Short mmCIF file of C-alpha atoms in Angstrom, two decimals:
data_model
loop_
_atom_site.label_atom_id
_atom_site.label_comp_id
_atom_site.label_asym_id
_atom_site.label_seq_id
_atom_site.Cartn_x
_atom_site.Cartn_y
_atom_site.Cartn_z
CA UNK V 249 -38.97 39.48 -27.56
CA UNK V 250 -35.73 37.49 -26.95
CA UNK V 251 -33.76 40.07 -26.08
CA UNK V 252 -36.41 41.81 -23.51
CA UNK V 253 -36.25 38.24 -21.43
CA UNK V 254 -32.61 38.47 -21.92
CA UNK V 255 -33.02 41.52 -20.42
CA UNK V 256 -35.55 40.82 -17.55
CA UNK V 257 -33.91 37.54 -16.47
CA UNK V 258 -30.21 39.37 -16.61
CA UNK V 259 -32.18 42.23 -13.82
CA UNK V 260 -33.27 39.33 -11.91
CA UNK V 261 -30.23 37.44 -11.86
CA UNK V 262 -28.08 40.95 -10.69
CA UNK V 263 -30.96 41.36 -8.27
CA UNK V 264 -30.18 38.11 -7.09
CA UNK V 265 -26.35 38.50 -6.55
CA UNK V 266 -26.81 41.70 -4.50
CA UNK V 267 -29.69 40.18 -2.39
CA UNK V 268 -27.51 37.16 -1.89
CA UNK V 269 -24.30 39.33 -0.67
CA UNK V 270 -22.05 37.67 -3.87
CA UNK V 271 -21.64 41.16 -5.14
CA UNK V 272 -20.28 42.18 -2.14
CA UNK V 273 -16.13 41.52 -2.05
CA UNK V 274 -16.12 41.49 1.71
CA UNK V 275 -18.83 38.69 2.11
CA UNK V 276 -17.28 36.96 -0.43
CA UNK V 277 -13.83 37.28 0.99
CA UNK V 278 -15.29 36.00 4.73
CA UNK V 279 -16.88 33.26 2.82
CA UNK V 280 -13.17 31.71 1.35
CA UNK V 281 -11.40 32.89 4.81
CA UNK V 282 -11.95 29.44 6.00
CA UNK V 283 -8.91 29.70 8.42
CA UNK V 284 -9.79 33.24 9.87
CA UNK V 285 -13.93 34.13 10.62
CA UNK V 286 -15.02 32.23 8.13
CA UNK V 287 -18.50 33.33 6.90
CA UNK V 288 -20.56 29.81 5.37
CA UNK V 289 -23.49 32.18 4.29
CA UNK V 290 -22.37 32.00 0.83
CA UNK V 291 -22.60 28.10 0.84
CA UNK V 292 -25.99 28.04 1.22
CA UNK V 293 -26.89 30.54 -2.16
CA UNK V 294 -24.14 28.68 -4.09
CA UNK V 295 -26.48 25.41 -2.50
CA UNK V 296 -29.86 26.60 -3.51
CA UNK V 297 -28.29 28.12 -6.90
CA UNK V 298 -27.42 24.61 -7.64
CA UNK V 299 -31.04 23.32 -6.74
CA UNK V 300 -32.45 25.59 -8.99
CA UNK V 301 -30.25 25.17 -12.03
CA UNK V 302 -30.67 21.25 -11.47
CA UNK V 303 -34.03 20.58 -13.19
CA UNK V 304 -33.67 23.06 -16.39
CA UNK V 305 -30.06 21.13 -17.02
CA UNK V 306 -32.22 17.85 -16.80
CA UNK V 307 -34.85 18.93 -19.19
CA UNK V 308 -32.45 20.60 -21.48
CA UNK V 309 -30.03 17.29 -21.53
CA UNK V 310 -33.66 15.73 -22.99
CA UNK V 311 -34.95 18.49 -25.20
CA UNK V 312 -32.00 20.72 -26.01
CA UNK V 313 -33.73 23.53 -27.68
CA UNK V 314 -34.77 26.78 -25.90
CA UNK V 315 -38.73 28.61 -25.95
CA UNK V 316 -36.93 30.63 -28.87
CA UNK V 317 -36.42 27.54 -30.86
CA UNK V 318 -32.57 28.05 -30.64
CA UNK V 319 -30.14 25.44 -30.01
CA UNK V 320 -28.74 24.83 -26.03
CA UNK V 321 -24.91 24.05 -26.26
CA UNK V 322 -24.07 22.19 -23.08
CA UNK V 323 -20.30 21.45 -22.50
CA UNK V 324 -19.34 17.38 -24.15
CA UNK V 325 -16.06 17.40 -22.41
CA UNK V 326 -16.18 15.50 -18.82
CA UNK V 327 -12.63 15.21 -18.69
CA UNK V 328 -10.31 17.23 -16.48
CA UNK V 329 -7.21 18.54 -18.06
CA UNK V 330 -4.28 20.72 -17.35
CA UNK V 331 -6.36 23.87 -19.13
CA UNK V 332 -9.47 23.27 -16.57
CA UNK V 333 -7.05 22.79 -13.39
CA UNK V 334 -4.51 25.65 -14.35
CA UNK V 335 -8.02 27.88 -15.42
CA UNK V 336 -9.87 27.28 -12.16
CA UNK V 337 -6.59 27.78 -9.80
CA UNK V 338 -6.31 31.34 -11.90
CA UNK V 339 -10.07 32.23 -11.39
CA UNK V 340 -9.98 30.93 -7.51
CA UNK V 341 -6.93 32.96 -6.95
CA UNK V 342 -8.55 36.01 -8.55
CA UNK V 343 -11.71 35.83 -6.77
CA UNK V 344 -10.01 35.35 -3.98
CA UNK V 345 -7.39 38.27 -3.98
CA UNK V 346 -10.21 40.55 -5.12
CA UNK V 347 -13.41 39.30 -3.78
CA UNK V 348 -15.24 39.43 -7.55
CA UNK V 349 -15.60 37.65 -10.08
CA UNK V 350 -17.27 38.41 -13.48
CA UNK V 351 -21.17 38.75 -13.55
CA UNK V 352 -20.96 40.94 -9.99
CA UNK V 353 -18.22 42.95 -11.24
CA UNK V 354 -20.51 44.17 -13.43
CA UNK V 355 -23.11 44.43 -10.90
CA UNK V 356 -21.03 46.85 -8.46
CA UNK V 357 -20.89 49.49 -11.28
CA UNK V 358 -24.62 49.82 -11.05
CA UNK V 359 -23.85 50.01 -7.49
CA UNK V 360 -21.71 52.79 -7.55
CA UNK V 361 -18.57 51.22 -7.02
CA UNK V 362 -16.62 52.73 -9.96
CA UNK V 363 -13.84 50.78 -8.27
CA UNK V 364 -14.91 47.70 -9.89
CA UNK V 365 -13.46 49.10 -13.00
CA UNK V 366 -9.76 47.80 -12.12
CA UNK V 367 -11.38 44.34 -12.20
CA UNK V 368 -12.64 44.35 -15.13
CA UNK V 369 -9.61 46.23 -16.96
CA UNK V 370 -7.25 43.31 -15.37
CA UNK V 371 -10.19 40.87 -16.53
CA UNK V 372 -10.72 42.22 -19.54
CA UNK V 373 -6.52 41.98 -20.37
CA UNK V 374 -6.50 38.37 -19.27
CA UNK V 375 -9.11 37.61 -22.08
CA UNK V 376 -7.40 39.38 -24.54
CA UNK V 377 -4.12 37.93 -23.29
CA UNK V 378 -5.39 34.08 -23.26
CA UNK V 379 -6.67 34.65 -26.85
CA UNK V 380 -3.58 35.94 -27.99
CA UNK V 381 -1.43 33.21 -26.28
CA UNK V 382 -3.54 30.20 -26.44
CA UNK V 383 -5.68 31.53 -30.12
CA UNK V 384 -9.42 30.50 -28.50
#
């Protein structure tokens, strides 16, 4: 049963990042062109993303176990270090060079956009190369 909602909500969720455009790498490129013709669309389904996350964090911060009866990790560190600023420049630099990031990657290939491949070959070395390099 767990892994048919992991299966239905993961649908929903790629449903989502088509309907919303971020699985396009044009929109998403318009949307971080803030000096050129900047699109703000994107703002608004990062906005109502957050909205919608908000309450389950709150409940889960209070009763940290899922329907499954299975432990919810949330993250204990609220400090910002040089691995979370040097990680988020690389991942905004990425996403911004290539208009993807992970989850919609994955979400072009259903598309049809085979292209997405490169992405997730460079992505996929850039795991294997951090884990090598830094041993997490």
């Amino acid at each position: 049963m767990k892994n048919i909602c992991a299966f239905i909500f993961g649908g929903i969720f790629s449903v989502g990042l088509m309907l919303s455009g971020m699985a396009n790498p044009a929109k998403v490129i318009g949307f971080l062109d803030i000096f050129g013709n900047w699109d703000p669309s994107l703002a608004f389904v990062m906005g109502g993303a957050i909205l919608v996350a908000f309450i389950p964090f709150q409940i889960a911060k209070k009763k940290p176990v899922t329907l499954f009866n299975e432990m919810i990790e949330l993250p204990q560190n609220n400090q910002w270090d040089k691995k979370l600023i040097t990680g988020t420049f690389i991942f905004g630099i990425g996403w911004g060079i290539a208009g993807i990031c992970p989850a919609p990657s994955l979400t072009l290939i259903g598309l049809g956009h085979y292209e997405a491949f490169y992405f997730i070959i460079a992505m996929l070395a850039g795991i294997f190369i951090h884990r090598r390099v830094v041993g997490a």
